[in-house]
PDB file of N, CA, C and O in Angstrom:
ATOM      1  N   MET A   1      -8.640   8.800  -5.457  1.00  0.00           N
ATOM      2  CA  MET A   1      -8.693  10.064  -4.756  1.00  0.00           C
ATOM      3  C   MET A   1      -7.290  10.473  -4.275  1.00  0.00           C
ATOM      4  O   MET A   1      -6.928  11.632  -4.361  1.00  0.00           O
ATOM      5  N   LEU A   2      -6.525   9.500  -3.741  1.00  0.00           N
ATOM      6  CA  LEU A   2      -5.178   9.825  -3.271  1.00  0.00           C
ATOM      7  C   LEU A   2      -4.264  10.249  -4.413  1.00  0.00           C
ATOM      8  O   LEU A   2      -3.412  11.108  -4.236  1.00  0.00           O
ATOM      9  N   ARG A   3      -4.425   9.674  -5.566  1.00  0.00           N
ATOM     10  CA  ARG A   3      -3.561  10.019  -6.692  1.00  0.00           C
ATOM     11  C   ARG A   3      -3.700  11.485  -7.097  1.00  0.00           C
ATOM     12  O   ARG A   3      -2.748  12.113  -7.525  1.00  0.00           O
ATOM     13  N   SER A   4      -4.884  12.037  -6.964  1.00  0.00           N
ATOM     14  CA  SER A   4      -5.107  13.419  -7.372  1.00  0.00           C
ATOM     15  C   SER A   4      -4.855  14.421  -6.252  1.00  0.00           C
ATOM     16  O   SER A   4      -4.957  15.618  -6.462  1.00  0.00           O
ATOM     17  N   SER A   5      -4.522  13.934  -5.071  1.00  0.00           N
ATOM     18  CA  SER A   5      -4.266  14.842  -3.947  1.00  0.00           C
ATOM     19  C   SER A   5      -2.769  15.087  -3.801  1.00  0.00           C
ATOM     20  O   SER A   5      -1.953  14.468  -4.453  1.00  0.00           O
ATOM     21  N   ALA A   6      -2.435  16.015  -2.915  1.00  0.00           N
ATOM     22  CA  ALA A   6      -1.027  16.321  -2.647  1.00  0.00           C
ATOM     23  C   ALA A   6      -0.474  15.447  -1.517  1.00  0.00           C
ATOM     24  O   ALA A   6       0.645  15.648  -1.067  1.00  0.00           O
ATOM     25  N   VAL A   7      -1.241  14.477  -1.072  1.00  0.00           N
ATOM     26  CA  VAL A   7      -0.823  13.608   0.021  1.00  0.00           C
ATOM     27  C   VAL A   7       0.244  12.644  -0.472  1.00  0.00           C
ATOM     28  O   VAL A   7       0.117  12.047  -1.549  1.00  0.00           O
ATOM     29  N   GLU A   8       1.322  12.517   0.292  1.00  0.00           N
ATOM     30  CA  GLU A   8       2.372  11.552  -0.028  1.00  0.00           C
ATOM     31  C   GLU A   8       2.432  10.523   1.083  1.00  0.00           C
ATOM     32  O   GLU A   8       2.452  10.878   2.254  1.00  0.00           O
ATOM     33  N   LEU A   9       2.439   9.267   0.727  1.00  0.00           N
ATOM     34  CA  LEU A   9       2.566   8.194   1.691  1.00  0.00           C
ATOM     35  C   LEU A   9       4.015   7.739   1.685  1.00  0.00           C
ATOM     36  O   LEU A   9       4.567   7.420   0.625  1.00  0.00           O
ATOM     37  N   MET A  10       4.629   7.737   2.854  1.00  0.00           N
ATOM     38  CA  MET A  10       6.039   7.353   2.944  1.00  0.00           C
ATOM     39  C   MET A  10       6.183   6.276   4.006  1.00  0.00           C
ATOM     40  O   MET A  10       5.503   6.317   5.031  1.00  0.00           O
ATOM     41  N   GLY A  11       7.068   5.366   3.770  1.00  0.00           N
ATOM     42  CA  GLY A  11       7.351   4.336   4.755  1.00  0.00           C
ATOM     43  C   GLY A  11       8.524   4.747   5.622  1.00  0.00           C
ATOM     44  O   GLY A  11       9.277   5.658   5.316  1.00  0.00           O
ATOM     45  N   SER A  12       8.649   4.089   6.738  1.00  0.00           N
ATOM     46  CA  SER A  12       9.808   4.318   7.594  1.00  0.00           C
ATOM     47  C   SER A  12      10.099   3.033   8.339  1.00  0.00           C
ATOM     48  O   SER A  12       9.298   2.121   8.385  1.00  0.00           O
ATOM     49  N   GLY A  13      11.227   3.001   8.942  1.00  0.00           N
ATOM     50  CA  GLY A  13      11.618   1.830   9.685  1.00  0.00           C
ATOM     51  C   GLY A  13      13.112   1.824   9.879  1.00  0.00           C
ATOM     52  O   GLY A  13      13.810   2.767   9.487  1.00  0.00           O
ATOM     53  N   ILE A  14      13.592   0.787  10.469  1.00  0.00           N
ATOM     54  CA  ILE A  14      15.016   0.707  10.773  1.00  0.00           C
ATOM     55  C   ILE A  14      15.851   0.788   9.503  1.00  0.00           C
ATOM     56  O   ILE A  14      16.903   1.392   9.488  1.00  0.00           O
ATOM     57  N   GLY A  15      15.387   0.240   8.400  1.00  0.00           N
ATOM     58  CA  GLY A  15      16.150   0.259   7.169  1.00  0.00           C
ATOM     59  C   GLY A  15      16.129   1.591   6.441  1.00  0.00           C
ATOM     60  O   GLY A  15      16.815   1.777   5.446  1.00  0.00           O
ATOM     61  N   SER A  16      15.333   2.558   6.910  1.00  0.00           N
ATOM     62  CA  SER A  16      15.212   3.823   6.200  1.00  0.00           C
ATOM     63  C   SER A  16      16.326   4.815   6.513  1.00  0.00           C
ATOM     64  O   SER A  16      16.430   5.839   5.858  1.00  0.00           O
ATOM     65  N   LEU A  17      17.145   4.530   7.502  1.00  0.00           N
ATOM     66  CA  LEU A  17      18.284   5.378   7.830  1.00  0.00           C
ATOM     67  C   LEU A  17      19.345   4.532   8.510  1.00  0.00           C
ATOM     68  O   LEU A  17      19.060   3.442   8.994  1.00  0.00           O
ATOM     69  N   PRO A  18      20.581   5.027   8.568  1.00  0.00           N
ATOM     70  CA  PRO A  18      21.645   4.241   9.195  1.00  0.00           C
ATOM     71  C   PRO A  18      21.332   3.938  10.669  1.00  0.00           C
ATOM     72  O   PRO A  18      20.722   4.757  11.364  1.00  0.00           O
ATOM     73  N   VAL A  19      21.741   2.769  11.110  1.00  0.00           N
ATOM     74  CA  VAL A  19      21.425   2.303  12.461  1.00  0.00           C
ATOM     75  C   VAL A  19      21.913   3.284  13.527  1.00  0.00           C
ATOM     76  O   VAL A  19      21.190   3.557  14.486  1.00  0.00           O
ATOM     77  N   ASP A  20      23.103   3.864  13.364  1.00  0.00           N
ATOM     78  CA  ASP A  20      23.604   4.786  14.385  1.00  0.00           C
ATOM     79  C   ASP A  20      22.729   6.029  14.502  1.00  0.00           C
ATOM     80  O   ASP A  20      22.470   6.513  15.603  1.00  0.00           O
ATOM     81  N   ARG A  21      22.199   6.523  13.374  1.00  0.00           N
ATOM     82  CA  ARG A  21      21.299   7.679  13.429  1.00  0.00           C
ATOM     83  C   ARG A  21      19.975   7.304  14.087  1.00  0.00           C
ATOM     84  O   ARG A  21      19.390   8.084  14.824  1.00  0.00           O
ATOM     85  N   PHE A  22      19.491   6.095  13.804  1.00  0.00           N
ATOM     86  CA  PHE A  22      18.249   5.622  14.411  1.00  0.00           C
ATOM     87  C   PHE A  22      18.406   5.520  15.922  1.00  0.00           C
ATOM     88  O   PHE A  22      17.563   5.990  16.683  1.00  0.00           O
ATOM     89  N   ILE A  23      19.508   4.946  16.380  1.00  0.00           N
ATOM     90  CA  ILE A  23      19.758   4.794  17.815  1.00  0.00           C
ATOM     91  C   ILE A  23      19.875   6.157  18.480  1.00  0.00           C
ATOM     92  O   ILE A  23      19.320   6.391  19.562  1.00  0.00           O
ATOM     93  N   ASN A  24      20.579   7.088  17.845  1.00  0.00           N
ATOM     94  CA  ASN A  24      20.699   8.440  18.404  1.00  0.00           C
ATOM     95  C   ASN A  24      19.343   9.125  18.499  1.00  0.00           C
ATOM     96  O   ASN A  24      19.038   9.786  19.500  1.00  0.00           O
ATOM     97  N   ALA A  25      18.507   8.966  17.482  1.00  0.00           N
ATOM     98  CA  ALA A  25      17.184   9.588  17.494  1.00  0.00           C
ATOM     99  C   ALA A  25      16.314   9.022  18.613  1.00  0.00           C
ATOM    100  O   ALA A  25      15.619   9.758  19.307  1.00  0.00           O
ATOM    101  N   VAL A  26      16.369   7.714  18.793  1.00  0.00           N
ATOM    102  CA  VAL A  26      15.596   7.092  19.873  1.00  0.00           C
ATOM    103  C   VAL A  26      16.100   7.577  21.227  1.00  0.00           C
ATOM    104  O   VAL A  26      15.312   7.902  22.123  1.00  0.00           O
ATOM    105  N   GLY A  27      17.418   7.670  21.381  1.00  0.00           N
ATOM    106  CA  GLY A  27      17.991   8.178  22.626  1.00  0.00           C
ATOM    107  C   GLY A  27      17.554   9.603  22.912  1.00  0.00           C
ATOM    108  O   GLY A  27      17.193   9.941  24.040  1.00  0.00           O
ATOM    109  N   GLU A  28      17.542  10.452  21.892  1.00  0.00           N
ATOM    110  CA  GLU A  28      17.112  11.833  22.061  1.00  0.00           C
ATOM    111  C   GLU A  28      15.637  11.901  22.437  1.00  0.00           C
ATOM    112  O   GLU A  28      15.236  12.706  23.284  1.00  0.00           O
ATOM    113  N   LEU A  29      14.832  11.052  21.840  1.00  0.00           N
ATOM    114  CA  LEU A  29      13.407  11.010  22.164  1.00  0.00           C
ATOM    115  C   LEU A  29      13.201  10.629  23.627  1.00  0.00           C
ATOM    116  O   LEU A  29      12.421  11.258  24.350  1.00  0.00           O
ATOM    117  N   LEU A  30      13.909   9.604  24.075  1.00  0.00           N
ATOM    118  CA  LEU A  30      13.768   9.163  25.460  1.00  0.00           C
ATOM    119  C   LEU A  30      14.264  10.229  26.433  1.00  0.00           C
ATOM    120  O   LEU A  30      13.654  10.455  27.489  1.00  0.00           O
ATOM    121  N   GLN A  31      15.350  10.921  26.100  1.00  0.00           N
ATOM    122  CA  GLN A  31      15.860  11.989  26.965  1.00  0.00           C
ATOM    123  C   GLN A  31      14.869  13.145  27.033  1.00  0.00           C
ATOM    124  O   GLN A  31      14.721  13.786  28.074  1.00  0.00           O
ATOM    125  N   ALA A  32      14.175  13.434  25.951  1.00  0.00           N
ATOM    126  CA  ALA A  32      13.189  14.511  25.938  1.00  0.00           C
ATOM    127  C   ALA A  32      11.963  14.152  26.777  1.00  0.00           C
ATOM    128  O   ALA A  32      11.291  15.033  27.323  1.00  0.00           O
ATOM    129  N   ALA A  33      11.677  12.866  26.904  1.00  0.00           N
ATOM    130  CA  ALA A  33      10.519  12.435  27.677  1.00  0.00           C
ATOM    131  C   ALA A  33      10.742  12.613  29.177  1.00  0.00           C
ATOM    132  O   ALA A  33       9.794  12.850  29.927  1.00  0.00           O
ATOM    133  N   LEU A  34      11.985  12.528  29.627  1.00  0.00           N
ATOM    134  CA  LEU A  34      12.275  12.646  31.067  1.00  0.00           C
ATOM    135  C   LEU A  34      11.827  13.975  31.665  1.00  0.00           C
ATOM    136  O   LEU A  34      11.044  13.987  32.616  1.00  0.00           O
ATOM    137  N   PRO A  35      12.276  15.120  31.143  1.00  0.00           N
ATOM    138  CA  PRO A  35      11.853  16.381  31.749  1.00  0.00           C
ATOM    139  C   PRO A  35      10.374  16.672  31.532  1.00  0.00           C
ATOM    140  O   PRO A  35       9.777  17.450  32.280  1.00  0.00           O
ATOM    141  N   GLY A  36       9.773  16.056  30.533  1.00  0.00           N
ATOM    142  CA  GLY A  36       8.358  16.269  30.267  1.00  0.00           C
ATOM    143  C   GLY A  36       7.457  15.498  31.203  1.00  0.00           C
ATOM    144  O   GLY A  36       6.241  15.653  31.179  1.00  0.00           O
ATOM    145  N   GLY A  37       8.030  14.652  32.039  1.00  0.00           N
ATOM    146  CA  GLY A  37       7.222  13.874  32.977  1.00  0.00           C
ATOM    147  C   GLY A  37       6.423  12.770  32.309  1.00  0.00           C
ATOM    148  O   GLY A  37       5.429  12.313  32.839  1.00  0.00           O
ATOM    149  N   PHE A  38       6.863  12.339  31.155  1.00  0.00           N
ATOM    150  CA  PHE A  38       6.171  11.279  30.431  1.00  0.00           C
ATOM    151  C   PHE A  38       6.256   9.985  31.220  1.00  0.00           C
ATOM    152  O   PHE A  38       7.332   9.534  31.575  1.00  0.00           O
ATOM    153  N   LYS A  39       5.108   9.410  31.518  1.00  0.00           N
ATOM    154  CA  LYS A  39       5.075   8.161  32.286  1.00  0.00           C
ATOM    155  C   LYS A  39       4.082   7.203  31.653  1.00  0.00           C
ATOM    156  O   LYS A  39       3.058   7.618  31.122  1.00  0.00           O
ATOM    157  N   ILE A  40       4.402   5.947  31.732  1.00  0.00           N
ATOM    158  CA  ILE A  40       3.502   4.901  31.266  1.00  0.00           C
ATOM    159  C   ILE A  40       3.181   4.021  32.459  1.00  0.00           C
ATOM    160  O   ILE A  40       4.090   3.541  33.137  1.00  0.00           O
ATOM    161  N   ALA A  41       1.916   3.832  32.725  1.00  0.00           N
ATOM    162  CA  ALA A  41       1.501   2.987  33.844  1.00  0.00           C
ATOM    163  C   ALA A  41       1.726   1.527  33.457  1.00  0.00           C
ATOM    164  O   ALA A  41       1.058   1.007  32.568  1.00  0.00           O
ATOM    165  N   VAL A  42       2.711   0.903  34.091  1.00  0.00           N
ATOM    166  CA  VAL A  42       3.037  -0.487  33.784  1.00  0.00           C
ATOM    167  C   VAL A  42       2.981  -1.337  35.042  1.00  0.00           C
ATOM    168  O   VAL A  42       3.097  -0.832  36.153  1.00  0.00           O
ATOM    169  N   GLU A  43       2.787  -2.597  34.816  1.00  0.00           N
ATOM    170  CA  GLU A  43       2.850  -3.581  35.902  1.00  0.00           C
ATOM    171  C   GLU A  43       3.782  -4.690  35.466  1.00  0.00           C
ATOM    172  O   GLU A  43       3.445  -5.477  34.579  1.00  0.00           O
ATOM    173  N   PRO A  44       4.985  -4.754  36.056  1.00  0.00           N
ATOM    174  CA  PRO A  44       5.896  -5.842  35.704  1.00  0.00           C
ATOM    175  C   PRO A  44       5.360  -7.170  36.232  1.00  0.00           C
ATOM    176  O   PRO A  44       4.950  -7.266  37.393  1.00  0.00           O
ATOM    177  N   VAL A  45       5.332  -8.171  35.382  1.00  0.00           N
ATOM    178  CA  VAL A  45       4.846  -9.502  35.754  1.00  0.00           C
ATOM    179  C   VAL A  45       5.865 -10.520  35.250  1.00  0.00           C
ATOM    180  O   VAL A  45       6.241 -10.479  34.074  1.00  0.00           O
ATOM    181  N   PRO A  46       6.309 -11.439  36.105  1.00  0.00           N
ATOM    182  CA  PRO A  46       7.237 -12.472  35.645  1.00  0.00           C
ATOM    183  C   PRO A  46       6.613 -13.302  34.525  1.00  0.00           C
ATOM    184  O   PRO A  46       5.416 -13.617  34.562  1.00  0.00           O
ATOM    185  N   LEU A  47       7.409 -13.643  33.543  1.00  0.00           N
ATOM    186  CA  LEU A  47       6.920 -14.410  32.407  1.00  0.00           C
ATOM    187  C   LEU A  47       6.287 -15.729  32.848  1.00  0.00           C
ATOM    188  O   LEU A  47       5.353 -16.211  32.216  1.00  0.00           O
ATOM    189  N   ALA A  48       6.748 -16.265  33.948  1.00  0.00           N
ATOM    190  CA  ALA A  48       6.184 -17.526  34.465  1.00  0.00           C
ATOM    191  C   ALA A  48       4.708 -17.374  34.843  1.00  0.00           C
ATOM    192  O   ALA A  48       3.986 -18.361  34.946  1.00  0.00           O
ATOM    193  N   GLN A  49       4.234 -16.130  35.025  1.00  0.00           N
ATOM    194  CA  GLN A  49       2.840 -15.887  35.408  1.00  0.00           C
ATOM    195  C   GLN A  49       2.005 -15.369  34.235  1.00  0.00           C
ATOM    196  O   GLN A  49       0.952 -14.768  34.425  1.00  0.00           O
ATOM    197  N   VAL A  50       2.456 -15.639  33.022  1.00  0.00           N
ATOM    198  CA  VAL A  50       1.778 -15.114  31.837  1.00  0.00           C
ATOM    199  C   VAL A  50       0.321 -15.570  31.755  1.00  0.00           C
ATOM    200  O   VAL A  50      -0.561 -14.792  31.398  1.00  0.00           O
ATOM    201  N   GLU A  51       0.046 -16.814  32.099  1.00  0.00           N
ATOM    202  CA  GLU A  51      -1.318 -17.333  31.982  1.00  0.00           C
ATOM    203  C   GLU A  51      -2.277 -16.596  32.909  1.00  0.00           C
ATOM    204  O   GLU A  51      -3.378 -16.204  32.506  1.00  0.00           O
ATOM    205  N   GLN A  52      -1.868 -16.362  34.140  1.00  0.00           N
ATOM    206  CA  GLN A  52      -2.733 -15.649  35.083  1.00  0.00           C
ATOM    207  C   GLN A  52      -2.902 -14.178  34.683  1.00  0.00           C
ATOM    208  O   GLN A  52      -3.990 -13.618  34.758  1.00  0.00           O
ATOM    209  N   ALA A  53      -1.821 -13.558  34.238  1.00  0.00           N
ATOM    210  CA  ALA A  53      -1.867 -12.137  33.889  1.00  0.00           C
ATOM    211  C   ALA A  53      -2.686 -11.895  32.625  1.00  0.00           C
ATOM    212  O   ALA A  53      -3.343 -10.868  32.490  1.00  0.00           O
ATOM    213  N   TRP A  54      -2.651 -12.835  31.696  1.00  0.00           N
ATOM    214  CA  TRP A  54      -3.337 -12.674  30.422  1.00  0.00           C
ATOM    215  C   TRP A  54      -4.840 -12.508  30.626  1.00  0.00           C
ATOM    216  O   TRP A  54      -5.499 -11.762  29.892  1.00  0.00           O
ATOM    217  N   ALA A  55      -5.379 -13.185  31.620  1.00  0.00           N
ATOM    218  CA  ALA A  55      -6.828 -13.173  31.852  1.00  0.00           C
ATOM    219  C   ALA A  55      -7.295 -11.953  32.654  1.00  0.00           C
ATOM    220  O   ALA A  55      -8.494 -11.700  32.742  1.00  0.00           O
ATOM    221  N   ARG A  56      -6.383 -11.198  33.213  1.00  0.00           N
ATOM    222  CA  ARG A  56      -6.773 -10.048  34.039  1.00  0.00           C
ATOM    223  C   ARG A  56      -7.272  -8.888  33.192  1.00  0.00           C
ATOM    224  O   ARG A  56      -6.858  -8.701  32.058  1.00  0.00           O
ATOM    225  N   ASP A  57      -8.120  -8.081  33.799  1.00  0.00           N
ATOM    226  CA  ASP A  57      -8.617  -6.867  33.155  1.00  0.00           C
ATOM    227  C   ASP A  57      -7.840  -5.686  33.730  1.00  0.00           C
ATOM    228  O   ASP A  57      -8.188  -5.144  34.767  1.00  0.00           O
ATOM    229  N   ASP A  58      -6.773  -5.300  33.068  1.00  0.00           N
ATOM    230  CA  ASP A  58      -5.919  -4.202  33.538  1.00  0.00           C
ATOM    231  C   ASP A  58      -5.963  -3.053  32.545  1.00  0.00           C
ATOM    232  O   ASP A  58      -4.972  -2.702  31.923  1.00  0.00           O
ATOM    233  N   ARG A  59      -7.108  -2.440  32.407  1.00  0.00           N
ATOM    234  CA  ARG A  59      -7.266  -1.361  31.421  1.00  0.00           C
ATOM    235  C   ARG A  59      -6.436  -0.132  31.752  1.00  0.00           C
ATOM    236  O   ARG A  59      -6.048   0.604  30.870  1.00  0.00           O
ATOM    237  N   GLY A  60      -6.150   0.097  33.025  1.00  0.00           N
ATOM    238  CA  GLY A  60      -5.420   1.288  33.405  1.00  0.00           C
ATOM    239  C   GLY A  60      -3.914   1.138  33.381  1.00  0.00           C
ATOM    240  O   GLY A  60      -3.191   2.118  33.468  1.00  0.00           O
ATOM    241  N   ARG A  61      -3.437  -0.098  33.283  1.00  0.00           N
ATOM    242  CA  ARG A  61      -1.991  -0.342  33.315  1.00  0.00           C
ATOM    243  C   ARG A  61      -1.608  -1.327  32.224  1.00  0.00           C
ATOM    244  O   ARG A  61      -2.351  -2.228  31.896  1.00  0.00           O
ATOM    245  N   ARG A  62      -0.423  -1.156  31.703  1.00  0.00           N
ATOM    246  CA  ARG A  62       0.093  -2.074  30.683  1.00  0.00           C
ATOM    247  C   ARG A  62       0.953  -3.118  31.385  1.00  0.00           C
ATOM    248  O   ARG A  62       1.854  -2.790  32.134  1.00  0.00           O
ATOM    249  N   ILE A  63       0.660  -4.380  31.107  1.00  0.00           N
ATOM    250  CA  ILE A  63       1.455  -5.466  31.682  1.00  0.00           C
ATOM    251  C   ILE A  63       2.717  -5.628  30.846  1.00  0.00           C
ATOM    252  O   ILE A  63       2.663  -5.687  29.625  1.00  0.00           O
ATOM    253  N   VAL A  64       3.850  -5.677  31.535  1.00  0.00           N
ATOM    254  CA  VAL A  64       5.143  -5.892  30.884  1.00  0.00           C
ATOM    255  C   VAL A  64       5.735  -7.168  31.482  1.00  0.00           C
ATOM    256  O   VAL A  64       5.975  -7.236  32.686  1.00  0.00           O
ATOM    257  N   PHE A  65       5.912  -8.176  30.648  1.00  0.00           N
ATOM    258  CA  PHE A  65       6.441  -9.444  31.135  1.00  0.00           C
ATOM    259  C   PHE A  65       7.953  -9.326  31.289  1.00  0.00           C
ATOM    260  O   PHE A  65       8.641  -8.816  30.429  1.00  0.00           O
ATOM    261  N   THR A  66       8.443  -9.821  32.423  1.00  0.00           N
ATOM    262  CA  THR A  66       9.853  -9.764  32.721  1.00  0.00           C
ATOM    263  C   THR A  66      10.450 -11.169  32.689  1.00  0.00           C
ATOM    264  O   THR A  66       9.759 -12.145  32.924  1.00  0.00           O
ATOM    265  N   VAL A  67      11.724 -11.226  32.363  1.00  0.00           N
ATOM    266  CA  VAL A  67      12.440 -12.496  32.293  1.00  0.00           C
ATOM    267  C   VAL A  67      13.595 -12.446  33.276  1.00  0.00           C
ATOM    268  O   VAL A  67      14.285 -11.438  33.369  1.00  0.00           O
ATOM    269  N   GLY A  68      13.797 -13.502  34.008  1.00  0.00           N
ATOM    270  CA  GLY A  68      14.920 -13.567  34.943  1.00  0.00           C
ATOM    271  C   GLY A  68      14.508 -13.163  36.341  1.00  0.00           C
ATOM    272  O   GLY A  68      13.339 -13.048  36.671  1.00  0.00           O
ATOM    273  N   ALA A  69      15.528 -12.924  37.152  1.00  0.00           N
ATOM    274  CA  ALA A  69      15.298 -12.642  38.574  1.00  0.00           C
ATOM    275  C   ALA A  69      14.708 -11.289  38.805  1.00  0.00           C
ATOM    276  O   ALA A  69      14.770 -10.377  38.106  1.00  0.00           O
TER     277      ALA A  69
END
C-alpha cells in the first residue's frame, strides 16, 4: 500500500546534517519555547534515590535523576 502512495518515509538524526546546524536548530527550538511558556512538570531526584523513585506513581510529573551536589 505504501509503495503505491505518495507517502515518503525519511529518516533523521544527528548524522543527517552537520553538527553545528543541529546544535543551532536545537538552540532555536529551546529559545522559541521560552516566550511560549512551554513547561514540563519535572521532579529532580538524586540518582542515589533511584530505587525509591522508580516505584512511585508520578503520572503528573516526570522524574529527572540528578548527579552530583
